[in-house]
Tab-separated table of C-alpha atoms and ligand atoms in Angstrom:
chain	number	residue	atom	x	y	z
A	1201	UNK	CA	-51.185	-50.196	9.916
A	1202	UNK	CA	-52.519	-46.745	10.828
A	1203	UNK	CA	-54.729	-45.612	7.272
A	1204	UNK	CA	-56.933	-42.422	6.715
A	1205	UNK	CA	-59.296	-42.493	3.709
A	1206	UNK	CA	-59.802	-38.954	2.493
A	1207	UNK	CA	-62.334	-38.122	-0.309
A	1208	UNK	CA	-65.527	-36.176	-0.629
A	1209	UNK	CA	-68.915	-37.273	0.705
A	1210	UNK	CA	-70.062	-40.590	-1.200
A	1211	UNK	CA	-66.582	-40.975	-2.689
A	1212	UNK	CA	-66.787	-44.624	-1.042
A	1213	UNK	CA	-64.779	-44.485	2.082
A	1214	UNK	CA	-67.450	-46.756	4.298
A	1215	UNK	CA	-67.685	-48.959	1.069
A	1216	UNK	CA	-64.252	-49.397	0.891
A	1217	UNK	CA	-63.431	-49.285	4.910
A	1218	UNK	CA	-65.525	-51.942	4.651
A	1219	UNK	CA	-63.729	-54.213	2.696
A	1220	UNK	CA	-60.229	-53.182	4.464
A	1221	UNK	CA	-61.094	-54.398	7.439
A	1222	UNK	CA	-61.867	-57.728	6.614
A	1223	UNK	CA	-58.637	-58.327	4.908
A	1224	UNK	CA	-55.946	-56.498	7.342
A	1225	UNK	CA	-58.670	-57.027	10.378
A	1226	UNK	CA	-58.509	-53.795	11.719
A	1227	UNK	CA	-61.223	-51.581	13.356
A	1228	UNK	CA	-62.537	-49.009	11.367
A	1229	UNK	CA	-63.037	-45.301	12.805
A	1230	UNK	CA	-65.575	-43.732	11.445
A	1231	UNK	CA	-66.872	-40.249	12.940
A	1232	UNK	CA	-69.572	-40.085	10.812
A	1233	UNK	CA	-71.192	-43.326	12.266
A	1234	UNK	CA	-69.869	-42.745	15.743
A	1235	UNK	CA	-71.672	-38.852	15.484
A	1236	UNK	CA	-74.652	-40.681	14.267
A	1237	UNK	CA	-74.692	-43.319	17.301
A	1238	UNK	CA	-74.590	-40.795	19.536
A	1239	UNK	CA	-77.401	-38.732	18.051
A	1240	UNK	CA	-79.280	-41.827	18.573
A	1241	UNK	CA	-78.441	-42.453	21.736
A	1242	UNK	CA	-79.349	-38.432	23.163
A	1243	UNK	CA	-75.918	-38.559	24.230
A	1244	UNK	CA	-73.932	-35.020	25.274
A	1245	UNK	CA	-71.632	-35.585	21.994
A	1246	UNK	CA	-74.891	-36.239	19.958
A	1247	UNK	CA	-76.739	-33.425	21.538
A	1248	UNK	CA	-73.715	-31.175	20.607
A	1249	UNK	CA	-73.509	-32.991	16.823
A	1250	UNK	CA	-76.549	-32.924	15.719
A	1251	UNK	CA	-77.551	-29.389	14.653
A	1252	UNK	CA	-74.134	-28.888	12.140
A	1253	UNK	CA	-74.672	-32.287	10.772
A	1254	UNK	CA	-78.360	-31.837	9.985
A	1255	UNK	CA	-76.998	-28.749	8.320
A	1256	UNK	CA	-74.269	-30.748	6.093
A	1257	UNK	CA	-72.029	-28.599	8.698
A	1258	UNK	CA	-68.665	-30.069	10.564
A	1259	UNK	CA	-68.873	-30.765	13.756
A	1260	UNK	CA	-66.273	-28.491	15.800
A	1261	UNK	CA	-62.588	-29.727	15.710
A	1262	UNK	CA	-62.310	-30.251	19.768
A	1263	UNK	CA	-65.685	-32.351	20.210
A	1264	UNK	CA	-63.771	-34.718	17.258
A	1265	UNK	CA	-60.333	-34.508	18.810
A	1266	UNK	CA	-61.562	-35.600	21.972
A	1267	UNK	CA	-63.647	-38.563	20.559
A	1268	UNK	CA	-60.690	-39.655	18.570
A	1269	UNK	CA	-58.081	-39.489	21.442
A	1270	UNK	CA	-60.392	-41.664	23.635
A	1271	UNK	CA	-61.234	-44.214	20.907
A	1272	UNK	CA	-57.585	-44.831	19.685
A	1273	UNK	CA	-56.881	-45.945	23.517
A	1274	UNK	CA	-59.357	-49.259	23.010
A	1275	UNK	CA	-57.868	-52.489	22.617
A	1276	UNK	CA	-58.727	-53.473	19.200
A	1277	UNK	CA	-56.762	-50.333	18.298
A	1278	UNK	CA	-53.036	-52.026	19.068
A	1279	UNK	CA	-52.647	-53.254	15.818
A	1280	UNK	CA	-53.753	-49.744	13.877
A	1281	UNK	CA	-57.121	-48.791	12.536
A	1282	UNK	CA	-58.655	-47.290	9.421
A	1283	UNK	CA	-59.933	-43.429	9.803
A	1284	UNK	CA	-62.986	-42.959	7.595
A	1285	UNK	CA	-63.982	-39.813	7.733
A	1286	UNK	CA	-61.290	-38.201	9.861
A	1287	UNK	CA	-59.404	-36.053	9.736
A	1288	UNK	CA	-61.847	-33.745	8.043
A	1289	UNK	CA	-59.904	-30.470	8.592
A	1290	UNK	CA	-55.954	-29.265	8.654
A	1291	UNK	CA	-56.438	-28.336	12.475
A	1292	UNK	CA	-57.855	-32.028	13.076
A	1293	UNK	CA	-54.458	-33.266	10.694
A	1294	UNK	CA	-52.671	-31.594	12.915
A	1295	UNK	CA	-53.824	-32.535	16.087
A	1296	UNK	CA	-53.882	-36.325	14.882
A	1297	UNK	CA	-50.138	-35.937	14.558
A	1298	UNK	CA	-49.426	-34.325	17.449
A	1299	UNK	CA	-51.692	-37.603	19.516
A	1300	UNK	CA	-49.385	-39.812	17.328
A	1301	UNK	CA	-46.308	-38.218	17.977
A	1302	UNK	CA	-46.736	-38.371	21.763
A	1303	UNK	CA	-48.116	-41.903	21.445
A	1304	UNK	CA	-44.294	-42.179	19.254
A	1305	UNK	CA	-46.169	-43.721	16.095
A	1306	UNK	CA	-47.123	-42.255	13.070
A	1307	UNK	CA	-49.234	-42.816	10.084
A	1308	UNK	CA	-48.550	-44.743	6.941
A	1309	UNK	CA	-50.609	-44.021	4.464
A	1310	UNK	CA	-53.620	-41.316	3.124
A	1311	UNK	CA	-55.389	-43.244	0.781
A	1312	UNK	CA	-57.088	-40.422	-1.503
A	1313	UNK	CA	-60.426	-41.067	-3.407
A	1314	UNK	CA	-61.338	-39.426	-6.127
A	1315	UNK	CA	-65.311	-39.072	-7.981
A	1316	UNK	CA	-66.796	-36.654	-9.904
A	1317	UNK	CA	-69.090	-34.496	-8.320
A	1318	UNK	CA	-71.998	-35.194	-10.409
A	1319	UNK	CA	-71.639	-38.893	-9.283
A	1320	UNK	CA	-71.475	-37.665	-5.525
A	1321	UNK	CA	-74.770	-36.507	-5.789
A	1322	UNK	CA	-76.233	-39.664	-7.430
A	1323	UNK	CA	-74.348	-41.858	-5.022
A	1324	UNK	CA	-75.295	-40.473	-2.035
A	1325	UNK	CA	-79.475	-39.936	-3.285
A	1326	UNK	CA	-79.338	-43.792	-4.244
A	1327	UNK	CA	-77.607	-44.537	-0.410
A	1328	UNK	CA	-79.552	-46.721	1.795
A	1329	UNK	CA	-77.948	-48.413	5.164
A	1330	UNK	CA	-78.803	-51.066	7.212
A	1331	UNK	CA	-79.832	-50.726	10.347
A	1332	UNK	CA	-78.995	-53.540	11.991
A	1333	UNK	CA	-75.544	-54.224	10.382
A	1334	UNK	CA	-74.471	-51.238	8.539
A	1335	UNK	CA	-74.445	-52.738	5.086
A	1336	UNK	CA	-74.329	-50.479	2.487
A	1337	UNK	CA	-76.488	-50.142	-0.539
A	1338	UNK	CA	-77.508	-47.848	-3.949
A	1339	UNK	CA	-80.609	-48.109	-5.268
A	1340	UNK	CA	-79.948	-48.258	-8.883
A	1341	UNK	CA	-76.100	-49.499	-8.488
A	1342	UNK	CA	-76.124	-52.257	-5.465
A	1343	UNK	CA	-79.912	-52.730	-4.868
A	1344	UNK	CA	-80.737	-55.454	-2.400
A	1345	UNK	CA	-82.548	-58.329	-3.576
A	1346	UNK	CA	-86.050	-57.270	-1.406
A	1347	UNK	CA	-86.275	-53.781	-1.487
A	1348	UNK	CA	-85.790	-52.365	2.069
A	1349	UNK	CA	-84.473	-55.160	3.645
A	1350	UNK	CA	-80.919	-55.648	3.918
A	1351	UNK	CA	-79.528	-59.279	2.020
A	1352	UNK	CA	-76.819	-59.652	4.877
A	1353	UNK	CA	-78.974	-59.645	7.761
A	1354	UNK	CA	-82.644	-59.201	6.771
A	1355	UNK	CA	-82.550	-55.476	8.763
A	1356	UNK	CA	-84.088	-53.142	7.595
A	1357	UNK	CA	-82.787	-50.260	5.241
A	1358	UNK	CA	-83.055	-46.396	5.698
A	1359	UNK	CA	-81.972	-42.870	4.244
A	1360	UNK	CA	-79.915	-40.483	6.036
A	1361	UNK	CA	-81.428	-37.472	7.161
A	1362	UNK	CA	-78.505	-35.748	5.722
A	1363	UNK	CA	-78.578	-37.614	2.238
A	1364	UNK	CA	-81.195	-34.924	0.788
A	1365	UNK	CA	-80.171	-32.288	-2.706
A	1366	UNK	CA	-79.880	-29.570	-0.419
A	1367	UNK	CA	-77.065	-31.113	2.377
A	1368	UNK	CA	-75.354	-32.897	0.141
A	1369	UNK	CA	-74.274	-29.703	-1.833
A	1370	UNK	CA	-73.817	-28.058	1.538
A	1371	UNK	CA	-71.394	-31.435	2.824
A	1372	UNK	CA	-69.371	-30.859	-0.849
A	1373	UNK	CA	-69.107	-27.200	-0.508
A	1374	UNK	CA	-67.777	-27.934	3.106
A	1375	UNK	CA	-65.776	-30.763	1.484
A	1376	UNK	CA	-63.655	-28.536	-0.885
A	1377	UNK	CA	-63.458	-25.579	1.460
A	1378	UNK	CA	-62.197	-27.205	4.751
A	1379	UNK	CA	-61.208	-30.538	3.866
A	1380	UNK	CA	-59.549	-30.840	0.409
A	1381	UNK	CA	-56.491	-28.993	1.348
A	1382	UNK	CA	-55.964	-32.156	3.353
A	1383	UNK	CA	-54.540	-33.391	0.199
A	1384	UNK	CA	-52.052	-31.412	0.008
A	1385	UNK	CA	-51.025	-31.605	3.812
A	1386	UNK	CA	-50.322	-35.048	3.155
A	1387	UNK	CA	-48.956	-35.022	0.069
A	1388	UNK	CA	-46.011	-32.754	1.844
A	1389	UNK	CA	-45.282	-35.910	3.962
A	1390	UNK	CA	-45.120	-38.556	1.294
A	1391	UNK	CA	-48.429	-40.032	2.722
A	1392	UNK	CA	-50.631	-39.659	0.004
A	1393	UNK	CA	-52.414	-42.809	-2.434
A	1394	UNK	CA	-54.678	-41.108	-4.877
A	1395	UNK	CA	-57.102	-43.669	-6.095
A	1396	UNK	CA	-59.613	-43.092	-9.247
A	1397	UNK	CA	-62.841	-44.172	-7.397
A	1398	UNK	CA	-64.852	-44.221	-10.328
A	1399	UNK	CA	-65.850	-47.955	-11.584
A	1400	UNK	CA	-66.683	-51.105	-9.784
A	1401	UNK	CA	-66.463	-51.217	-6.107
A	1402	UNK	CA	-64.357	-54.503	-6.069
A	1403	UNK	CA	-62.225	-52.765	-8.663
A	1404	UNK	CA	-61.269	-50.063	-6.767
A	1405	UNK	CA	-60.583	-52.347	-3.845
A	1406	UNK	CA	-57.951	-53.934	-5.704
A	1407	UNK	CA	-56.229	-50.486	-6.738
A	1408	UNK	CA	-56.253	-49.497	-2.966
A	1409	UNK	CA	-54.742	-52.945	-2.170
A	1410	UNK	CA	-52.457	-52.752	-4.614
A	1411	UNK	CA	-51.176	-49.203	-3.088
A	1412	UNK	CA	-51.009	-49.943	0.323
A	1413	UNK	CA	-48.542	-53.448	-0.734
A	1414	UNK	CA	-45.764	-51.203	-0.096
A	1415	UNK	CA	-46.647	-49.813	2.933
B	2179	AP5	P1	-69.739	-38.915	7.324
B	2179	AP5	O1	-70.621	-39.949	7.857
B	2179	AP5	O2	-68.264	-39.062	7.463
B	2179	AP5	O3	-70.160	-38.678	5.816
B	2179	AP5	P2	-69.345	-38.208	4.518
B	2179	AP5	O4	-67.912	-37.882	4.614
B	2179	AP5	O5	-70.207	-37.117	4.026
B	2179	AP5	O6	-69.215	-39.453	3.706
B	2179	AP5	P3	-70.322	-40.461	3.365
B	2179	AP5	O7	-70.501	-41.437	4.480
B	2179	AP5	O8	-71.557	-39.697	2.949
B	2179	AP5	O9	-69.732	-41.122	2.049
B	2179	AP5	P4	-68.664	-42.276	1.824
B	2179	AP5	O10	-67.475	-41.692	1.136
B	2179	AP5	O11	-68.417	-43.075	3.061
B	2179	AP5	O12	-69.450	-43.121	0.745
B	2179	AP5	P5	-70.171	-44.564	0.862
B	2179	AP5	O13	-69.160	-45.649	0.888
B	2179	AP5	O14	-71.218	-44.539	1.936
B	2179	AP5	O15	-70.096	-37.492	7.971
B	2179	AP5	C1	-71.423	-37.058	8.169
B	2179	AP5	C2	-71.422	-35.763	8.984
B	2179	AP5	O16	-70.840	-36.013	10.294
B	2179	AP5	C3	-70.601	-34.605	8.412
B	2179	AP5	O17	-71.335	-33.846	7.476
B	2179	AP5	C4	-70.256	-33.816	9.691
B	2179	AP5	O18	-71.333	-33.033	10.129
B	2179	AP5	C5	-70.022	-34.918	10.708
B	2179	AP5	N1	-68.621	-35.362	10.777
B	2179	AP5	C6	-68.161	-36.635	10.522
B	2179	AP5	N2	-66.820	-36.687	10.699
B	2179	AP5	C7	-66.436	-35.443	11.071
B	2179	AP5	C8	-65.167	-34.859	11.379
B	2179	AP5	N3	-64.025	-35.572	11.333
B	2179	AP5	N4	-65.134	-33.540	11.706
B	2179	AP5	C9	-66.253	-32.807	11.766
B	2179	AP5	N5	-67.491	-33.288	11.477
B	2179	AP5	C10	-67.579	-34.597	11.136
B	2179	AP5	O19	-70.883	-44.613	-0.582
B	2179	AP5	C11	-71.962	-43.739	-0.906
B	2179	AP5	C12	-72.960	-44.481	-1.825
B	2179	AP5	O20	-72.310	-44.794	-3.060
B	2179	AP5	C13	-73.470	-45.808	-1.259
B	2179	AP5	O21	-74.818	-45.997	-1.655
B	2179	AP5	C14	-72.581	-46.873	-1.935
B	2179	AP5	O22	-73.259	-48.107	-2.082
B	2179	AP5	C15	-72.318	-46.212	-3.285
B	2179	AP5	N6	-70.995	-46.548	-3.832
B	2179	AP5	C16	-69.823	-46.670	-3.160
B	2179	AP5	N7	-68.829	-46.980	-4.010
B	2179	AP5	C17	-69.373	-47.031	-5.254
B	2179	AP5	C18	-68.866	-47.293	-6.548
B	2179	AP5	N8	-67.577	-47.571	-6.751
B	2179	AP5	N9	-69.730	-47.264	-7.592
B	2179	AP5	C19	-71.049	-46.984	-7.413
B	2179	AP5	N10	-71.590	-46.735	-6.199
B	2179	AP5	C20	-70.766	-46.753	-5.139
């Protein structure tokens, strides 16, 4: 199964990427985390990154194209994978098709999330990840038991550097600009699961589940 999940920031894509890819046991491409890695590491693709993602910015289309054609060619990508966080523009959509096409596959299914933006902003304030394992956590929804320290793995928690007021309302402003008429790109090819991703976490899992049955 090939799978994008589209939604604004702190919609709950990595929460629920999460969760897919224990039950259909497929890797999960995210290009947020794989930008971030790379900052990290002072790589040329972090180097290049970093500067429009401090800035709640996208990163340009080709640096993302590139990373996405070269990560789809792994192994653990035979079976399909989840996108989290890709596409993120109409040129990107298009380009992802185009990969597919010549690769003759094709996706099966955007799964679209949907949260109000006032709950964006308290999501992603609240976020804290591990380090170690990636775990997710909110401070007032999903707190971990010892505060900083991750329940999974005992790691230790941090903020993103772009979680702040002031990126976050750059990230949604991006969000409805450049990536929201995703929706209806996919929505012309039958693709598209809207999901209400307001409510419990688990809760939504089983709406997503329950969409993708007949894919
Ligand atoms: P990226 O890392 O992709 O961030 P994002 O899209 O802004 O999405 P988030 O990771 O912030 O949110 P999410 O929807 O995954 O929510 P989560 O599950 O964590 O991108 C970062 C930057 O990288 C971009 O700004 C850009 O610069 C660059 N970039 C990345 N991809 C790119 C691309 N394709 N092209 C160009 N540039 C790119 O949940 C958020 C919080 O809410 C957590 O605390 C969680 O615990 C909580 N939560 C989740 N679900 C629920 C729920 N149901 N109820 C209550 N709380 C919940």
């Amino acid at each position: 199964m090939k799978l994008v999940l589209l939604g604004p920031p702190g919609a709950g894509k990595g929460t629920q990427a999460k969760m897919l890819i224990e039950k259909y046991q497929l890797p999960q491409i995210s290009t947020g985390d794989i930008l971030r890695q790379a900052v990290k590491d002072g790589t040329p693709l972090g180097k290049g990154a970093k500067t429009y993602m401090d800035q709640g910015k996208l990163v340009p289309d080709d640096l993302i194209v590139n990373l996405i054609k070269e990560r789809i060619k792994a192994e653990d990508c035979k079976a399909g994978y989840i996108f989290d966080g890709f596409p993120r523009t109409v040129a990107q959509a298009e380009a992802l098709d185009s990969l597919l096409a010549s690769l003759a596959t094709q996706l099966d299914a955007v799964v679209s999330i949907n949260v109000p933006e006032d709950e964006l902003v308290k999501r992603l304030s609240g976020r804290r990840t591990c380090k170690n394992c990636g775990a997710l956590y909110h401070m007032l929804y999903t707190p971990p038991v010892k505060e900083g320290i991750c329940d999974k793995c005992g790691g230790s928690l941090f903020q993103r550097s772009d979680d702040n007021e002031a990126t976050i309302r750059q990230r949604l402003s991006v969000y409805r600009e450049q990536t929201a008429p995703l929706i209806a790109y996919y929505t012309k090819q039958a693709l598209v699961k809207a999901i209400p991703g307001t409510g419990d976490p688990e809760e939504i899992f089983a709406k997503v589940c329950q969409a993708l049955s007949n894919t």
